[in-house]
mmCIF file of C-alpha atoms in Angstrom:
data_model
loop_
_atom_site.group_PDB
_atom_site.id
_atom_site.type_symbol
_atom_site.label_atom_id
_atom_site.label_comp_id
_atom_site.label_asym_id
_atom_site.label_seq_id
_atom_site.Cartn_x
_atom_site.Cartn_y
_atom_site.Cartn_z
ATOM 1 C CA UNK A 1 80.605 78.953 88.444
ATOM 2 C CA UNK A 2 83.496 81.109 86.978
ATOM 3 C CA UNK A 3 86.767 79.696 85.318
ATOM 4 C CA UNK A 4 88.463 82.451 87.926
ATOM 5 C CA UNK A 5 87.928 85.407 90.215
ATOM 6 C CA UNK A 6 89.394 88.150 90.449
ATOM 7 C CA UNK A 7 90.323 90.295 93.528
ATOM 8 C CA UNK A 8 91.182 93.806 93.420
ATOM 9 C CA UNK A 9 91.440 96.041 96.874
ATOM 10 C CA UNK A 10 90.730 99.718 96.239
ATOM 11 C CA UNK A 11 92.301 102.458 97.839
ATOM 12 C CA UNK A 12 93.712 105.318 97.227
ATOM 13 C CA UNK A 13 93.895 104.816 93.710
ATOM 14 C CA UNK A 14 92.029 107.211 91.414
ATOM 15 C CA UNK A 15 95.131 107.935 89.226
ATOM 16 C CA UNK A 16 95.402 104.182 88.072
ATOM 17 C CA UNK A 17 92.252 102.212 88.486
ATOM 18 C CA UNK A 18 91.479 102.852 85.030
ATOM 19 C CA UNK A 19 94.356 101.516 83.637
ATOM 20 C CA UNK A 20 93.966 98.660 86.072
ATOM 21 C CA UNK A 21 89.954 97.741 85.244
ATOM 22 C CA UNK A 22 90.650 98.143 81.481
ATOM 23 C CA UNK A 23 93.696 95.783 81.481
ATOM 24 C CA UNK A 24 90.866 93.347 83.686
ATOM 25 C CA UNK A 25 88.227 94.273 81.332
ATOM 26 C CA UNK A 26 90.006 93.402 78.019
ATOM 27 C CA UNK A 27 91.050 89.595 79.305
ATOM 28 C CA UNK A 28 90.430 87.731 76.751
ATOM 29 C CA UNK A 29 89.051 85.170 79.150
ATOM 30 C CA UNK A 30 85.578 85.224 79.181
ATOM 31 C CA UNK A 31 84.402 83.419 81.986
ATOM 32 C CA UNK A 32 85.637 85.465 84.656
ATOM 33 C CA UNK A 33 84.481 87.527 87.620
ATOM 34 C CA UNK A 34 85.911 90.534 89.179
ATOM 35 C CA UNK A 35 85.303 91.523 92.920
ATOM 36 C CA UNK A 36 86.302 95.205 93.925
ATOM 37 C CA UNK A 37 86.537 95.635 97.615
ATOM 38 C CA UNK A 38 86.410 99.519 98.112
ATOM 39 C CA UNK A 39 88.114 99.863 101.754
ATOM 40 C CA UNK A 40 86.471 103.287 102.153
ATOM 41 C CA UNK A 41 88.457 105.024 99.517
ATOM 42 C CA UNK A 42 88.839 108.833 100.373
ATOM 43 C CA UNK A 43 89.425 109.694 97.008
ATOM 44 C CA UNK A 44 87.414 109.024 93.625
ATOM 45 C CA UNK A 45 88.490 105.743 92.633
ATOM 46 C CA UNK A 46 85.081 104.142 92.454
ATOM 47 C CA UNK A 47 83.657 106.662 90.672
ATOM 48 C CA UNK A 48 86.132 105.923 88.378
ATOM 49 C CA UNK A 49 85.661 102.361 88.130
ATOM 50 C CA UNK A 50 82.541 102.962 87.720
ATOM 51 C CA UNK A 51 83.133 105.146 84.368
ATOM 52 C CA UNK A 52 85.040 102.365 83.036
ATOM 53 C CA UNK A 53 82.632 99.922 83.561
ATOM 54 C CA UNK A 54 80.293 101.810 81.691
ATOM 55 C CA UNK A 55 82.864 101.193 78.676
ATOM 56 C CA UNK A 56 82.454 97.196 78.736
ATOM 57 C CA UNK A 57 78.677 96.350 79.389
ATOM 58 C CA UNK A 58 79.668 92.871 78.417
ATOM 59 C CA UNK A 59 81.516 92.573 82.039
ATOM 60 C CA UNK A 60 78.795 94.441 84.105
ATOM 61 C CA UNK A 61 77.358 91.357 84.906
ATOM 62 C CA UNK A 62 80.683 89.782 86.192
ATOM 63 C CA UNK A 63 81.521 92.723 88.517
ATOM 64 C CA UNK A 64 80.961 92.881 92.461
ATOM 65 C CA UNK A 65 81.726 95.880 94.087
ATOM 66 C CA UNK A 66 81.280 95.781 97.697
ATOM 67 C CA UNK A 67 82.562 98.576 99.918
ATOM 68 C CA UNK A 68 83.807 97.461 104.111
ATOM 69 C CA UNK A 69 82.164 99.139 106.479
ATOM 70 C CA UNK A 70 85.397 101.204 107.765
ATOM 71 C CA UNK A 71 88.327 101.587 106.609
ATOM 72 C CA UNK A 72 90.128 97.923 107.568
ATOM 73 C CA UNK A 73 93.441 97.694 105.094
ATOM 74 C CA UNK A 74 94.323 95.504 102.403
ATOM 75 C CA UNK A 75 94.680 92.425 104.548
ATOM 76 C CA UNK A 76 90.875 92.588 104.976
ATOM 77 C CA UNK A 77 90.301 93.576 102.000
ATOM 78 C CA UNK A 78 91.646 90.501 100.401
ATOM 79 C CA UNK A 79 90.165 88.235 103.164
ATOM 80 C CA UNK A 80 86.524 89.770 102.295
ATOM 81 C CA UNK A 81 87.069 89.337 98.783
ATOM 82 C CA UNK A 82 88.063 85.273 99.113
ATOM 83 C CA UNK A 83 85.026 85.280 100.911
ATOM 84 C CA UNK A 84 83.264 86.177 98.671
ATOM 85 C CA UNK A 85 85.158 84.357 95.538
ATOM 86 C CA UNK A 86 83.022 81.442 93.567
ATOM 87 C CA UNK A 87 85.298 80.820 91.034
ATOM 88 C CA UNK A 88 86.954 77.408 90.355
ATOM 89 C CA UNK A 89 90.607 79.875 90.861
ATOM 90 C CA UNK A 90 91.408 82.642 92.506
ATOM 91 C CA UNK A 91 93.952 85.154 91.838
ATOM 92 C CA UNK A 92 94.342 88.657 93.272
ATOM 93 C CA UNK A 93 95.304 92.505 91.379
ATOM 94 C CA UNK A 94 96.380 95.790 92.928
ATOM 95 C CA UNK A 95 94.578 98.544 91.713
ATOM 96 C CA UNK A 96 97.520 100.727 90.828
ATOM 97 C CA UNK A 97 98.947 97.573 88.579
ATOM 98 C CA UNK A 98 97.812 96.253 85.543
ATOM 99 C CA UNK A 99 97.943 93.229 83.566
ATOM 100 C CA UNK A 100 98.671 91.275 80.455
ATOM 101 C CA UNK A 101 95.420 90.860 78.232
ATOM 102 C CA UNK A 102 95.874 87.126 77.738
ATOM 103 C CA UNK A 103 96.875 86.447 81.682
ATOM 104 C CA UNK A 104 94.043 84.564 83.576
ATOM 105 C CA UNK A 105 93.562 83.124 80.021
ATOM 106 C CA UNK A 106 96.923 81.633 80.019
ATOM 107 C CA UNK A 107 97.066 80.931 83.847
ATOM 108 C CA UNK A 108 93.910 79.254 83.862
ATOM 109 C CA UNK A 109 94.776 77.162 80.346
ATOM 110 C CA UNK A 110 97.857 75.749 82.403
ATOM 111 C CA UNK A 111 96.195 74.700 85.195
ATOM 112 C CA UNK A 112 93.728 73.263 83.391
ATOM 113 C CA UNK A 113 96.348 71.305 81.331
ATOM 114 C CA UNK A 114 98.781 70.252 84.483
ATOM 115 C CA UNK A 115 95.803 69.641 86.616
ATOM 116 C CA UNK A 116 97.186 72.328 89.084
ATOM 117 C CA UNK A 117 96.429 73.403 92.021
ATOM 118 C CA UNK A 118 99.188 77.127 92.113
ATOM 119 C CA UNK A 119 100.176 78.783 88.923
ATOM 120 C CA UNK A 120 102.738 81.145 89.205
ATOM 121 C CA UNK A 121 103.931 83.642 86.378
ATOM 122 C CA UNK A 122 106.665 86.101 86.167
ATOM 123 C CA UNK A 123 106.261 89.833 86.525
ATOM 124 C CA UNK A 124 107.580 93.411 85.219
ATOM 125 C CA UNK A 125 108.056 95.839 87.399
ATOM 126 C CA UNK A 126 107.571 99.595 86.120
ATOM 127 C CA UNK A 127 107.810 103.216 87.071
ATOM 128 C CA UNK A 128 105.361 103.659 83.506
ATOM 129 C CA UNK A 129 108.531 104.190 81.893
ATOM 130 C CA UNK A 130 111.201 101.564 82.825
ATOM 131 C CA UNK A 131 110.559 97.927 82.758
ATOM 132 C CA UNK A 132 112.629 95.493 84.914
ATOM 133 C CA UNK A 133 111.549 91.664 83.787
ATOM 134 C CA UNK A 134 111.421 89.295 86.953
ATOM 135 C CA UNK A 135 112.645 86.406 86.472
ATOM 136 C CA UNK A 136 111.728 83.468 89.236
ATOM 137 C CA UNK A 137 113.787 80.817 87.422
ATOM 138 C CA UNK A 138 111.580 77.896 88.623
ATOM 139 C CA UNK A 139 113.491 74.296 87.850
ATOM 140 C CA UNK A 140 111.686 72.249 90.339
ATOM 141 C CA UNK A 141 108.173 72.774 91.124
ATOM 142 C CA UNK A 142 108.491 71.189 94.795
ATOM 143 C CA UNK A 143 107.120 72.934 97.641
ATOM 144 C CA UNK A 144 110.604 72.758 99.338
ATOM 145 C CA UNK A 145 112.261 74.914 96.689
ATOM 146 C CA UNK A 146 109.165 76.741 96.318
ATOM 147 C CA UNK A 147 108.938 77.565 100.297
ATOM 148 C CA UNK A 148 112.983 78.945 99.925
ATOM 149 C CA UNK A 149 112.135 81.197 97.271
ATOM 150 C CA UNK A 150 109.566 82.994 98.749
ATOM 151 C CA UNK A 151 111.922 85.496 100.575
ATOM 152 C CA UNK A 152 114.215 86.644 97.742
ATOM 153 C CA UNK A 153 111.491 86.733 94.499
ATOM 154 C CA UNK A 154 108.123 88.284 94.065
ATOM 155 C CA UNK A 155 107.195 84.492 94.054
ATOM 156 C CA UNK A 156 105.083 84.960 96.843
ATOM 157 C CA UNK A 157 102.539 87.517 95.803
ATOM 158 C CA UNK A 158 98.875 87.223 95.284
ATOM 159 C CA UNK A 159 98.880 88.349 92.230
ATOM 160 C CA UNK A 160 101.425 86.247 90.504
ATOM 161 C CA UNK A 161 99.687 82.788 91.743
ATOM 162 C CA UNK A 162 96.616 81.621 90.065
ATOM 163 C CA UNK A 163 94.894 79.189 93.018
ATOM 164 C CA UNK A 164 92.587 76.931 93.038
ATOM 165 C CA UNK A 165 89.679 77.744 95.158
ATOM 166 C CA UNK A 166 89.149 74.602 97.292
ATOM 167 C CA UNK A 167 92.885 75.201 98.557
ATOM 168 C CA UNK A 168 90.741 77.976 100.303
ATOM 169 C CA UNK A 169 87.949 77.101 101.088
ATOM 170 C CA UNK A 170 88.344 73.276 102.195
ATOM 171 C CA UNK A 171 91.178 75.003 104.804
ATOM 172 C CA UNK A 172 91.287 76.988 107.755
ATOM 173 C CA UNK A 173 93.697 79.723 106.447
ATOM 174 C CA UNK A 174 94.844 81.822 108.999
ATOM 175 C CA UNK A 175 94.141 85.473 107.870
ATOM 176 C CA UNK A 176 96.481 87.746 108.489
ATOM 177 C CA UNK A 177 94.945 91.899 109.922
ATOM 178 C CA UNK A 178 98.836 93.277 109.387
ATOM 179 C CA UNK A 179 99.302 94.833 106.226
ATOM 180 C CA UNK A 180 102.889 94.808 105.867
ATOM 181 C CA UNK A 181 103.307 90.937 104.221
ATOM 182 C CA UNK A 182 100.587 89.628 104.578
ATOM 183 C CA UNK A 183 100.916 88.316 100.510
ATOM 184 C CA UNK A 184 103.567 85.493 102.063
ATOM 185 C CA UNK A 185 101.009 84.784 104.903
ATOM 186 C CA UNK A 186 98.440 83.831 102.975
ATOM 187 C CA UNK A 187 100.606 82.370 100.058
ATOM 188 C CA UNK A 188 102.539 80.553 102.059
ATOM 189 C CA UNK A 189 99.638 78.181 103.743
ATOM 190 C CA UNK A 190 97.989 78.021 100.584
ATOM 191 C CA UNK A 191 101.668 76.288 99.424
ATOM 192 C CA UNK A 192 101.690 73.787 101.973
ATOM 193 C CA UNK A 193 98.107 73.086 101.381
ATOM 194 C CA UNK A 194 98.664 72.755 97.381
ATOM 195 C CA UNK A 195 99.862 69.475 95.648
ATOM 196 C CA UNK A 196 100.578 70.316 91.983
ATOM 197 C CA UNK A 197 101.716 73.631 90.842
ATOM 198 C CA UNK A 198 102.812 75.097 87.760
ATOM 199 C CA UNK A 199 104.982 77.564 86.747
ATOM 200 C CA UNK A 200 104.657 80.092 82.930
ATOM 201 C CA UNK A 201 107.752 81.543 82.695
ATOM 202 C CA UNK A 202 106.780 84.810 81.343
ATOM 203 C CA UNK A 203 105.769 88.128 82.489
ATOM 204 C CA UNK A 204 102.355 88.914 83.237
ATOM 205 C CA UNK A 205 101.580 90.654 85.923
ATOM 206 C CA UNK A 206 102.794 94.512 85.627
ATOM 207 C CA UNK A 207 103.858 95.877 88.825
ATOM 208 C CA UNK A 208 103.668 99.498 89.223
ATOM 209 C CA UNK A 209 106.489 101.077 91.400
ATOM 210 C CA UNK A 210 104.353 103.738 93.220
ATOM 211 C CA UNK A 211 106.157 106.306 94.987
ATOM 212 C CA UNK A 212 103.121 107.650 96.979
ATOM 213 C CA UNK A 213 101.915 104.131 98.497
ATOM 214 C CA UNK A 214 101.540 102.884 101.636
ATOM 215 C CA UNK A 215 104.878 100.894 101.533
ATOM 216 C CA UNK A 216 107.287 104.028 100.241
ATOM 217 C CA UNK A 217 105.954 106.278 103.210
ATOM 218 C CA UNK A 218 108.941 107.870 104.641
ATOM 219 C CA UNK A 219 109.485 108.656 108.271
ATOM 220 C CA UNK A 220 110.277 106.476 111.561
ATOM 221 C CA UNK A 221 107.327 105.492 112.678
ATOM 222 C CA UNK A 222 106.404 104.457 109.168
ATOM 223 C CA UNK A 223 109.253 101.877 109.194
ATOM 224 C CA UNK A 224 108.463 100.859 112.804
ATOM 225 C CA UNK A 225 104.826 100.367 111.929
ATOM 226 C CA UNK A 226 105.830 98.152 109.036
ATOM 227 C CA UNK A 227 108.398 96.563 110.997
ATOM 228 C CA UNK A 228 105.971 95.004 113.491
ATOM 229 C CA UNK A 229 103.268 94.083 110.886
ATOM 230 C CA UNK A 230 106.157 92.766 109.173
ATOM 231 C CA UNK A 231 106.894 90.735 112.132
ATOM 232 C CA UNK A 232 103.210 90.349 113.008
ATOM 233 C CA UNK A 233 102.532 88.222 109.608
ATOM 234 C CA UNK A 234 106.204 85.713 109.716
ATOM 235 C CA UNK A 235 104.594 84.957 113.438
ATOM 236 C CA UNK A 236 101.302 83.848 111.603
ATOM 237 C CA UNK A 237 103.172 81.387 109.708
ATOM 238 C CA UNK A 238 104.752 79.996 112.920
ATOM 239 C CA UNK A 239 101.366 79.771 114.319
ATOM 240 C CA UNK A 240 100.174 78.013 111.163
ATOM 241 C CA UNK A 241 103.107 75.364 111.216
ATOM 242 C CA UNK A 242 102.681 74.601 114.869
ATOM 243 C CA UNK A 243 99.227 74.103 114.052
ATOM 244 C CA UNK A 244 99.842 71.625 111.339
ATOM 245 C CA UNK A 245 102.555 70.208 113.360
ATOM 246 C CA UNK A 246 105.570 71.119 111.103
ATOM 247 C CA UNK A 247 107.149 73.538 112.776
ATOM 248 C CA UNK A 248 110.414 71.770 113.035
ATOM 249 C CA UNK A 249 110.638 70.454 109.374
ATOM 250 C CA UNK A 250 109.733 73.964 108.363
ATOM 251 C CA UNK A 251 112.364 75.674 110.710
ATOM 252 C CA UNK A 252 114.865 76.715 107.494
ATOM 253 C CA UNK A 253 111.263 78.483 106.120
ATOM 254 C CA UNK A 254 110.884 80.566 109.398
ATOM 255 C CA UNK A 255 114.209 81.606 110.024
ATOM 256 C CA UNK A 256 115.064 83.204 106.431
ATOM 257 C CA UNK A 257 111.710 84.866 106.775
ATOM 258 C CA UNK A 258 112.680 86.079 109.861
ATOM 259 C CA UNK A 259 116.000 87.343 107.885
ATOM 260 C CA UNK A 260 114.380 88.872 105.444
ATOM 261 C CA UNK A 261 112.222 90.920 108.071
ATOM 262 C CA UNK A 262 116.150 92.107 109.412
ATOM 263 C CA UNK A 263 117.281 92.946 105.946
ATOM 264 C CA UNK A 264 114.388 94.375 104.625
ATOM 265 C CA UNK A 265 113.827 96.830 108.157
ATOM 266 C CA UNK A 266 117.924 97.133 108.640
ATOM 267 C CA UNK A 267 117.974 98.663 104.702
ATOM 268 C CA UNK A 268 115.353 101.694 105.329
ATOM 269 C CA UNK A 269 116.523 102.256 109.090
ATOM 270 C CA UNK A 270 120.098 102.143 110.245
ATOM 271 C CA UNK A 271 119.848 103.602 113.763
ATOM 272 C CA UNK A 272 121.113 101.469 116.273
ATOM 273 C CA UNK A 273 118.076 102.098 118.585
ATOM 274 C CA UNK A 274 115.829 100.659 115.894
ATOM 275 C CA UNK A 275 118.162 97.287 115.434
ATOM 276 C CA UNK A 276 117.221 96.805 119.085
ATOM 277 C CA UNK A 277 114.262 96.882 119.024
ATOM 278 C CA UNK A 278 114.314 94.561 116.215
ATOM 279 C CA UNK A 279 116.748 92.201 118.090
ATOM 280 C CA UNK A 280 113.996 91.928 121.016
ATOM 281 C CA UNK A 281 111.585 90.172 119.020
ATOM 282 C CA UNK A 282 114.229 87.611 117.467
ATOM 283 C CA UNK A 283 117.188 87.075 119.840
ATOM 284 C CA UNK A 284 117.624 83.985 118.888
ATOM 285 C CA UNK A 285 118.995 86.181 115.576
ATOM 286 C CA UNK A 286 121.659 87.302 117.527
ATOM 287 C CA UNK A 287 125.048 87.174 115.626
ATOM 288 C CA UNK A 288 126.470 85.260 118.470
ATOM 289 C CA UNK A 289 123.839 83.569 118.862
ATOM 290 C CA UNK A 290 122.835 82.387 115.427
ATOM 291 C CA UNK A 291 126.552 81.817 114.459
ATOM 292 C CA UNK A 292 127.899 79.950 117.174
ATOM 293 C CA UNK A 293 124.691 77.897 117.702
ATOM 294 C CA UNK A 294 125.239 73.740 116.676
ATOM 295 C CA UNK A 295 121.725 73.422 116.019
ATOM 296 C CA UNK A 296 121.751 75.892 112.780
ATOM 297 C CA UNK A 297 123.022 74.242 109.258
ATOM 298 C CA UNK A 298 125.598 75.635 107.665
ATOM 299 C CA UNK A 299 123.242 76.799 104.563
ATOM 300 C CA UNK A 300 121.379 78.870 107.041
ATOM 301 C CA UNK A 301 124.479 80.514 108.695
ATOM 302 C CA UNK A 302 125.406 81.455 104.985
ATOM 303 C CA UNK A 303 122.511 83.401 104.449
ATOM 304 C CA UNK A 304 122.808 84.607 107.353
ATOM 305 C CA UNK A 305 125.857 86.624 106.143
ATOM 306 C CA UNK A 306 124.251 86.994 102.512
ATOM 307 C CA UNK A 307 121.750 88.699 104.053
ATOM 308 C CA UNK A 308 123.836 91.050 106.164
ATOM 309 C CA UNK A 309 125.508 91.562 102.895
ATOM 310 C CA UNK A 310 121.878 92.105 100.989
ATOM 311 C CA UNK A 311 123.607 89.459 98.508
ATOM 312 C CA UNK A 312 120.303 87.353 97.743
ATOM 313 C CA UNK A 313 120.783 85.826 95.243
ATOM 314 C CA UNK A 314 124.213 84.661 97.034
ATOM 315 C CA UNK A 315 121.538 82.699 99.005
ATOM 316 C CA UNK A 316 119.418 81.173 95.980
ATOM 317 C CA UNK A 317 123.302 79.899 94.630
ATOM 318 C CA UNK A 318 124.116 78.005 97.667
ATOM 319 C CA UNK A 319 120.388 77.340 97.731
ATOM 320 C CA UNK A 320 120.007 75.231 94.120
ATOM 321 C CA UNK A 321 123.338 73.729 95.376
ATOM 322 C CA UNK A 322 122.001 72.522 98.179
ATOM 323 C CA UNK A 323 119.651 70.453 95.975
ATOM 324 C CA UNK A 324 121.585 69.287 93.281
ATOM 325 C CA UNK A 325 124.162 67.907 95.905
ATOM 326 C CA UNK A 326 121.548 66.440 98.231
ATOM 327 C CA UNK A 327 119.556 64.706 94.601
ATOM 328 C CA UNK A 328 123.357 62.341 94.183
#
């Protein structure tokens, strides 16, 4: 059984897998393996990998690459490969990112040492020029503070948690089919299943700002699409807590996602047609509504209006507050 597996969707990404599969290659840990779920790639990108793979007959051994039987997104993708994970952790890569040599080394070290069950790390973003470090700024590893945090950091990627396998495998995840978010779907149940985590605060994980993916696709119906899978994956983690019977303790969780799915949609479209539509799925996020409403704590209500603002880290201020006030 491997220390970790990796997962790595491929689509669409001839220009970078090679960059990618090197940096996955080159880990200098050894007892790894790496499944590549081609999702019917128009484009050359496994016959690329493959020509890299030809460069490190070492790792041929380690490598799976399975191709879906139609073209399904990277929400299957990423289901298939967990499927088909055997390692003791799992963590997942994009194919047009790379990452640090001595990650899964690292990540796997401190889970090891802290008995973990979710490592996170820290991330650059890049154009291939620019580097922006991420901070997450961790100071209590609780899944209360982790939960909040999701919404305003890359915290809740795939790719920046190292998990242990049984988190998956002993549980009935709900997989999401929406592409748009479906990292915080899965990461969140995988949270709430977890009991130790662990946090490296360093960069790791290189996150490549690509211009021509899925996500930066310009146009109306591009936003609306990604609107409602958006919308799609925050209702799978309602489904999930009224499942485990939390729904009410986790009520803070769902309605900053919910928040976050207004900002992030209000930001790319400002037509007041679209805001409708977007008001029909929540209107219980109704300004009136929301603001005037007893049942809503005051925390909430003010990131309600850091949120209209796009002021997120406002939100993560009054957050750690929060704690340090309810702690005395």
């Amino acid at each position: 059984m491997p220390k970790v597996s990796v997962i790595i969707p491929v689509y669409g990404v001839e220009k970078y897998i090679s960059r990618c599969a090197r940096s996955l290659f080159e880990q200098t840990l050894d007892d790894i393996e790496y499944i590549f779920i081609d999702d019917c790639t128009k484009d050359n990108s496994i016959g690329v990998l493959y020509e890299v793979l030809e460069q490190y007959p070492q790792r041929k051994k380690q490598v799976q690459i399975v191709k879906l039987p139609i073209n399904s997104g990277q929400a299957a993708a990423r289901k298939r490969g967990m499927k088909l994970a055997t390692g003791d952790y799992v963590i997942h890569c994009d194919g047009d990112d790379w990452v640090d040599v001595e990650a899964y080394d690292k990540m796997w070290r401190k889970a090891v040492e802290t008995n973990s069950d979710i490592v996170f790390c820290e991330f650059y973003t890049t154009d291939g020029d620019n580097y922006s470090h991420i901070h997450n700024k961790l100071d209590a590893l609780n899944k209360e503070n982790i939960l909040l945090m999701i919404v305003s950091r890359m915290l809740w990627s795939l790719c920046g948690g190292l998990v242990r396998r049984s988190i998956i495998s002993n549980n009935q995840i709900i997989y999401p089919t929406a592409n748009n978010g479906e990292d915080f779907a899965i990461m969140i149940q995988q949270i709430y299943y977890a009991q130790r985590f662990a946090y490296i605060g360093e960069p790791l994980y290189y996150y490549y700002v690509n211009s021509n993916s899925i996500t930066k696709e310009v146009g109306l119906d591009k936003y609306l699409l990604r609107k409602e899978q958006h919308c799609a994956n925050i209702n799978i983690v309602e489904k999930f807590f009224e499942r485990e019977n939390v729904l009410e303790k986790n009520l803070d969780v769902l309605l900053i996602l919910r928040l976050y799915c207004r900002a992030n949609f209000s930001t790319q479209v400002r037509d007041r047609k679209t805001r409708m539509i977007w008001h029909s799925i929540y209107p219980e996020l109704d300004s009136k509504n929301f603001l005037f409403n007893n049942k809503v704590p005051l925390h909430l209500k003010l990131y309600y209006w850091a949120v209209k603002l796009h002021a997120f880290s406002l939100y993560m201020l009054l957050s750690d507050l929060k704690h340090k006030f309810s702690k005395n």
